[in-house]
Amino acid sequence: EAQVTQNPRYLITVTGKKLTVTCSQNMNHEYMSWYRQDPGLGLRQIYYSMNVEVTDKGDVPEGYKVSRKEKRNFPLILESPSPNQTSLYFCASSSRPAEVYGYTFGSGTRLTVV
Amino acid sequence: AQSVTQLGSHVSVSEGALVLLRCNYSSSVPPYLFWYVQYPNQGLQLLLKYTTGATLVKGINGFEAEFKKSETSFHLTKPSAHMSDAAEYFCAANNDMRFGAGTRLTVKP
């Protein structure tokens, strides 16, 4: 089944403790992206990647890192999480051009930072 | 950059009534436009998209949307709401996928 898989689905952590949210897609998509979803703000893009070893900042990149060493994987790293990073996170992928194909989304990771 | 505005953060309709969810974009160049649906505790899934060609676009689950360049709008409609349509709906524009803030649809029995 074609899908984007995120892990974990739920995560509670403490301020400052490094964490990684994994994202993997099995559709051979070039384009991958991370979003956060907050009430009243919709989805905001954190980082995106147009291919292996090519990443770029989205609208809200502060406090996050990403890497794209393999085509299928695009992990999101929070080096020192803070409470304002409590949010619902989505990974998405697309064939290029994304504007024609649209995105396939993962099921989301609900992160709470205390 | 593109921006997308969804009018109404919450829309409530009765089962069987018309569903109308509004989306306006800001751009001098017609963008590619998308509607996504998010059911509770799930990711977003693509409902329909407009790229070029016919301005009335049909999607899954009986939804359709019409691109109106003169009004810079891409409103989502469904003639008859079903209980299973209760979800959050997002409009998005272009390849950088700028999303609207979302509209939560409630369907009353």
mmCIF file of C-alpha atoms in Angstrom:
data_model
loop_
_atom_site.group_PDB
_atom_site.id
_atom_site.type_symbol
_atom_site.label_atom_id
_atom_site.label_comp_id
_atom_site.label_asym_id
_atom_site.label_seq_id
_atom_site.Cartn_x
_atom_site.Cartn_y
_atom_site.Cartn_z
ATOM 1 C CA GLU A 1 0.000 0.000 0.000
ATOM 2 C CA ALA A 2 1.304 3.440 -0.971
ATOM 3 C CA GLN A 3 1.762 5.440 2.171
ATOM 4 C CA VAL A 4 3.705 7.895 4.278
ATOM 5 C CA THR A 5 4.597 6.448 7.674
ATOM 6 C CA GLN A 6 5.387 8.622 10.662
ATOM 7 C CA ASN A 7 6.589 7.477 14.054
ATOM 8 C CA PRO A 8 5.745 7.869 16.820
ATOM 9 C CA ARG A 9 2.031 8.819 16.682
ATOM 10 C CA TYR A 10 2.148 10.353 20.151
ATOM 11 C CA LEU A 11 5.100 11.682 22.107
ATOM 12 C CA ILE A 12 5.398 13.477 25.421
ATOM 13 C CA THR A 13 8.827 14.822 26.257
ATOM 14 C CA VAL A 14 10.536 17.325 28.515
ATOM 15 C CA THR A 15 12.051 20.655 27.562
ATOM 16 C CA GLY A 16 15.536 20.322 26.138
ATOM 17 C CA LYS A 17 15.550 16.585 25.488
ATOM 18 C CA LYS A 18 16.508 15.929 21.872
ATOM 19 C CA LEU A 19 14.022 13.949 19.820
ATOM 20 C CA THR A 20 13.530 12.691 16.280
ATOM 21 C CA VAL A 21 10.284 12.069 14.456
ATOM 22 C CA THR A 22 10.750 9.657 11.580
ATOM 23 C CA CYS A 23 9.028 9.822 8.210
ATOM 24 C CA SER A 24 9.243 7.245 5.452
ATOM 25 C CA GLN A 25 7.438 6.939 2.099
ATOM 26 C CA ASN A 26 7.260 3.949 -0.231
ATOM 27 C CA MET A 27 6.183 5.763 -3.408
ATOM 28 C CA ASN A 28 9.613 6.824 -4.698
ATOM 29 C CA HIS A 29 8.580 10.469 -4.336
ATOM 30 C CA GLU A 30 11.216 13.165 -4.812
ATOM 31 C CA TYR A 31 9.478 15.855 -2.789
ATOM 32 C CA MET A 32 8.973 15.614 0.970
ATOM 33 C CA SER A 33 7.855 18.162 3.494
ATOM 34 C CA TRP A 34 7.123 18.684 7.183
ATOM 35 C CA TYR A 35 4.197 20.713 8.491
ATOM 36 C CA ARG A 36 2.924 21.626 11.908
ATOM 37 C CA GLN A 37 -0.776 22.106 12.573
ATOM 38 C CA ASP A 38 -2.000 24.465 15.278
ATOM 39 C CA PRO A 39 -5.592 25.507 16.017
ATOM 40 C CA GLY A 40 -6.645 28.537 14.000
ATOM 41 C CA LEU A 41 -3.383 28.605 12.047
ATOM 42 C CA GLY A 42 -3.889 25.716 9.643
ATOM 43 C CA LEU A 43 -0.769 23.965 8.428
ATOM 44 C CA ARG A 44 2.537 25.745 8.300
ATOM 45 C CA GLN A 45 5.522 24.372 6.482
ATOM 46 C CA ILE A 46 8.656 23.736 8.547
ATOM 47 C CA TYR A 47 11.118 22.301 6.013
ATOM 48 C CA TYR A 48 10.951 20.683 2.627
ATOM 49 C CA SER A 49 13.213 18.616 0.423
ATOM 50 C CA MET A 50 13.131 18.449 -3.358
ATOM 51 C CA ASN A 51 15.454 15.467 -3.542
ATOM 52 C CA VAL A 52 18.218 13.597 -1.729
ATOM 53 C CA GLU A 53 20.659 15.965 0.017
ATOM 54 C CA VAL A 54 18.520 18.988 -0.969
ATOM 55 C CA THR A 55 16.578 20.647 1.852
ATOM 56 C CA ASP A 56 15.238 24.145 2.404
ATOM 57 C CA LYS A 57 13.435 26.165 5.041
ATOM 58 C CA GLY A 58 9.708 26.628 5.021
ATOM 59 C CA ASP A 59 7.786 29.290 6.898
ATOM 60 C CA VAL A 60 8.564 28.202 10.483
ATOM 61 C CA PRO A 61 11.983 26.459 10.544
ATOM 62 C CA GLU A 62 13.316 27.833 13.857
ATOM 63 C CA GLY A 63 14.102 25.087 16.370
ATOM 64 C CA TYR A 64 13.960 22.259 13.818
ATOM 65 C CA LYS A 65 16.430 20.343 11.686
ATOM 66 C CA VAL A 66 15.943 17.837 8.887
ATOM 67 C CA SER A 67 18.075 15.559 6.767
ATOM 68 C CA ARG A 68 17.512 13.723 3.493
ATOM 69 C CA LYS A 69 20.198 11.078 3.134
ATOM 70 C CA GLU A 70 17.906 8.610 1.380
ATOM 71 C CA LYS A 71 15.019 9.247 -0.939
ATOM 72 C CA ARG A 72 12.458 7.458 1.207
ATOM 73 C CA ASN A 73 13.304 8.996 4.609
ATOM 74 C CA PHE A 74 12.958 12.550 5.896
ATOM 75 C CA PRO A 75 13.359 12.727 9.696
ATOM 76 C CA LEU A 76 12.471 15.824 11.709
ATOM 77 C CA ILE A 77 14.866 16.612 14.546
ATOM 78 C CA LEU A 78 14.209 18.836 17.533
ATOM 79 C CA GLU A 79 17.594 19.423 19.150
ATOM 80 C CA SER A 80 16.232 21.207 22.231
ATOM 81 C CA PRO A 81 12.440 21.091 22.274
ATOM 82 C CA SER A 82 10.488 23.863 23.971
ATOM 83 C CA PRO A 83 6.817 24.041 24.998
ATOM 84 C CA ASN A 84 5.960 26.256 21.997
ATOM 85 C CA GLN A 85 6.795 23.276 19.787
ATOM 86 C CA THR A 86 3.866 21.374 21.228
ATOM 87 C CA SER A 87 1.846 20.697 18.115
ATOM 88 C CA LEU A 88 0.544 18.163 15.628
ATOM 89 C CA TYR A 89 3.147 17.365 12.984
ATOM 90 C CA PHE A 90 2.601 15.968 9.512
ATOM 91 C CA CYS A 91 5.005 14.621 6.964
ATOM 92 C CA ALA A 92 3.966 14.713 3.301
ATOM 93 C CA SER A 93 5.415 13.547 0.019
ATOM 94 C CA SER A 94 4.753 14.120 -3.657
ATOM 95 C CA SER A 95 5.996 13.352 -7.108
ATOM 96 C CA ARG A 96 7.391 16.445 -8.716
ATOM 97 C CA PRO A 97 5.841 18.739 -9.710
ATOM 98 C CA ALA A 98 3.923 18.806 -6.448
ATOM 99 C CA GLU A 99 1.489 21.368 -7.825
ATOM 100 C CA VAL A 100 0.169 18.772 -10.277
ATOM 101 C CA TYR A 101 0.114 15.689 -8.106
ATOM 102 C CA GLY A 102 -0.754 17.082 -4.690
ATOM 103 C CA TYR A 103 0.531 15.572 -1.476
ATOM 104 C CA THR A 104 0.191 12.271 0.318
ATOM 105 C CA PHE A 105 0.191 12.873 4.068
ATOM 106 C CA GLY A 106 1.213 10.734 6.993
ATOM 107 C CA SER A 107 -1.161 10.141 9.910
ATOM 108 C CA GLY A 108 0.507 12.727 12.113
ATOM 109 C CA THR A 109 2.592 12.899 15.285
ATOM 110 C CA ARG A 110 1.121 14.633 18.279
ATOM 111 C CA LEU A 111 3.999 16.101 20.285
ATOM 112 C CA THR A 112 3.703 17.539 23.775
ATOM 113 C CA VAL A 113 6.696 19.294 25.339
ATOM 114 C CA VAL A 114 6.406 19.892 29.078
ATOM 115 C CA ALA B 1 3.836 34.679 -2.132
ATOM 116 C CA GLN B 2 0.475 33.060 -2.357
ATOM 117 C CA SER B 3 -1.946 33.306 0.500
ATOM 118 C CA VAL B 4 -5.175 31.436 0.987
ATOM 119 C CA THR B 5 -8.153 32.599 3.031
ATOM 120 C CA GLN B 6 -10.912 30.305 4.186
ATOM 121 C CA LEU B 7 -13.998 32.193 5.278
ATOM 122 C CA GLY B 8 -15.551 30.660 8.346
ATOM 123 C CA SER B 9 -13.604 28.501 10.751
ATOM 124 C CA HIS B 10 -16.727 26.499 11.513
ATOM 125 C CA VAL B 11 -19.688 25.616 9.295
ATOM 126 C CA SER B 12 -22.692 23.662 10.501
ATOM 127 C CA VAL B 13 -25.307 22.150 8.186
ATOM 128 C CA SER B 14 -28.153 19.683 8.519
ATOM 129 C CA GLU B 15 -27.920 16.266 6.947
ATOM 130 C CA GLY B 16 -29.142 16.530 3.357
ATOM 131 C CA ALA B 17 -28.459 20.258 3.092
ATOM 132 C CA LEU B 18 -26.044 21.975 0.721
ATOM 133 C CA VAL B 19 -22.436 22.232 1.855
ATOM 134 C CA LEU B 20 -20.539 25.387 0.859
ATOM 135 C CA LEU B 21 -17.001 25.975 2.115
ATOM 136 C CA ARG B 22 -15.315 29.148 0.923
ATOM 137 C CA CYS B 23 -11.753 29.659 -0.229
ATOM 138 C CA ASN B 24 -10.154 32.737 -1.749
ATOM 139 C CA TYR B 25 -6.589 33.086 -2.938
ATOM 140 C CA SER B 26 -4.445 36.118 -3.503
ATOM 141 C CA SER B 27 -2.453 36.114 -6.664
ATOM 142 C CA SER B 28 -2.280 37.947 -9.936
ATOM 143 C CA VAL B 29 -1.419 34.667 -11.591
ATOM 144 C CA PRO B 30 -3.972 31.848 -11.310
ATOM 145 C CA PRO B 31 -2.474 29.223 -9.041
ATOM 146 C CA TYR B 32 -2.953 25.526 -8.794
ATOM 147 C CA LEU B 33 -5.561 24.919 -6.107
ATOM 148 C CA PHE B 34 -6.382 21.986 -3.869
ATOM 149 C CA TRP B 35 -8.909 20.920 -1.280
ATOM 150 C CA TYR B 36 -7.931 18.435 1.405
ATOM 151 C CA VAL B 37 -10.054 16.750 4.061
ATOM 152 C CA GLN B 38 -8.925 15.706 7.521
ATOM 153 C CA TYR B 39 -11.038 13.245 9.465
ATOM 154 C CA PRO B 40 -10.530 13.032 13.236
ATOM 155 C CA ASN B 41 -7.162 11.587 14.246
ATOM 156 C CA GLN B 42 -6.070 11.179 10.650
ATOM 157 C CA GLY B 43 -3.796 12.885 8.161
ATOM 158 C CA LEU B 44 -5.018 15.006 5.290
ATOM 159 C CA GLN B 45 -6.212 13.403 2.089
ATOM 160 C CA LEU B 46 -6.683 15.017 -1.275
ATOM 161 C CA LEU B 47 -10.315 15.744 -2.200
ATOM 162 C CA LEU B 48 -9.792 17.461 -5.525
ATOM 163 C CA LYS B 49 -7.466 19.780 -7.402
ATOM 164 C CA TYR B 50 -7.516 22.413 -10.099
ATOM 165 C CA THR B 51 -4.505 22.804 -12.346
ATOM 166 C CA THR B 52 -5.646 23.875 -15.826
ATOM 167 C CA GLY B 53 -8.600 23.272 -18.102
ATOM 168 C CA ALA B 54 -12.171 22.848 -16.898
ATOM 169 C CA THR B 55 -12.959 25.225 -14.065
ATOM 170 C CA LEU B 56 -15.482 22.908 -12.415
ATOM 171 C CA VAL B 57 -13.569 20.127 -10.740
ATOM 172 C CA LYS B 58 -15.141 16.988 -9.320
ATOM 173 C CA GLY B 59 -13.564 15.131 -6.444
ATOM 174 C CA ILE B 60 -14.192 12.192 -4.192
ATOM 175 C CA ASN B 61 -17.268 11.658 -2.006
ATOM 176 C CA GLY B 62 -19.515 13.856 -4.183
ATOM 177 C CA PHE B 63 -17.592 17.096 -3.620
ATOM 178 C CA GLU B 64 -16.843 19.590 -6.342
ATOM 179 C CA ALA B 65 -15.227 23.004 -6.582
ATOM 180 C CA GLU B 66 -15.319 25.776 -9.137
ATOM 181 C CA PHE B 67 -12.368 27.974 -9.999
ATOM 182 C CA LYS B 68 -13.512 31.556 -10.593
ATOM 183 C CA LYS B 69 -10.685 33.764 -11.707
ATOM 184 C CA SER B 70 -12.748 36.960 -11.581
ATOM 185 C CA GLU B 71 -13.555 36.333 -7.927
ATOM 186 C CA THR B 72 -10.188 34.696 -7.043
ATOM 187 C CA SER B 73 -12.205 31.925 -5.450
ATOM 188 C CA PHE B 74 -12.254 28.135 -5.293
ATOM 189 C CA HIS B 75 -15.264 27.271 -3.162
ATOM 190 C CA LEU B 76 -16.039 23.655 -2.255
ATOM 191 C CA THR B 77 -19.609 22.372 -2.529
ATOM 192 C CA LYS B 78 -21.633 19.220 -2.058
ATOM 193 C CA PRO B 79 -25.345 19.149 -2.876
ATOM 194 C CA SER B 80 -26.403 16.968 0.048
ATOM 195 C CA ALA B 81 -24.431 16.628 3.285
ATOM 196 C CA HIS B 82 -23.951 13.269 4.931
ATOM 197 C CA MET B 83 -23.005 12.615 8.520
ATOM 198 C CA SER B 84 -19.734 11.091 7.335
ATOM 199 C CA ASP B 85 -18.718 14.454 5.810
ATOM 200 C CA ALA B 86 -18.034 15.879 9.264
ATOM 201 C CA ALA B 87 -14.345 16.761 9.183
ATOM 202 C CA GLU B 88 -11.936 19.639 8.775
ATOM 203 C CA TYR B 89 -11.357 20.943 5.269
ATOM 204 C CA PHE B 90 -8.296 22.788 4.028
ATOM 205 C CA CYS B 91 -7.782 24.796 0.885
ATOM 206 C CA ALA B 92 -4.227 25.023 -0.471
ATOM 207 C CA ALA B 93 -2.534 26.874 -3.316
ATOM 208 C CA ASN B 94 0.388 26.125 -5.561
ATOM 209 C CA ASN B 95 3.397 23.924 -5.266
ATOM 210 C CA ASP B 96 4.560 25.402 -1.985
ATOM 211 C CA MET B 97 1.204 24.323 -0.601
ATOM 212 C CA ARG B 98 0.219 27.329 1.426
ATOM 213 C CA PHE B 99 -2.798 26.180 3.391
ATOM 214 C CA GLY B 100 -5.775 28.069 4.646
ATOM 215 C CA ALA B 101 -6.562 27.952 8.362
ATOM 216 C CA GLY B 102 -9.169 25.257 7.824
ATOM 217 C CA THR B 103 -12.945 25.003 8.138
ATOM 218 C CA ARG B 104 -14.524 22.519 10.486
ATOM 219 C CA LEU B 105 -17.725 21.083 9.050
ATOM 220 C CA THR B 106 -20.377 19.782 11.448
ATOM 221 C CA VAL B 107 -23.351 17.836 10.107
ATOM 222 C CA LYS B 108 -26.477 17.759 12.270
ATOM 223 C CA PRO B 109 -28.921 14.851 12.059
#
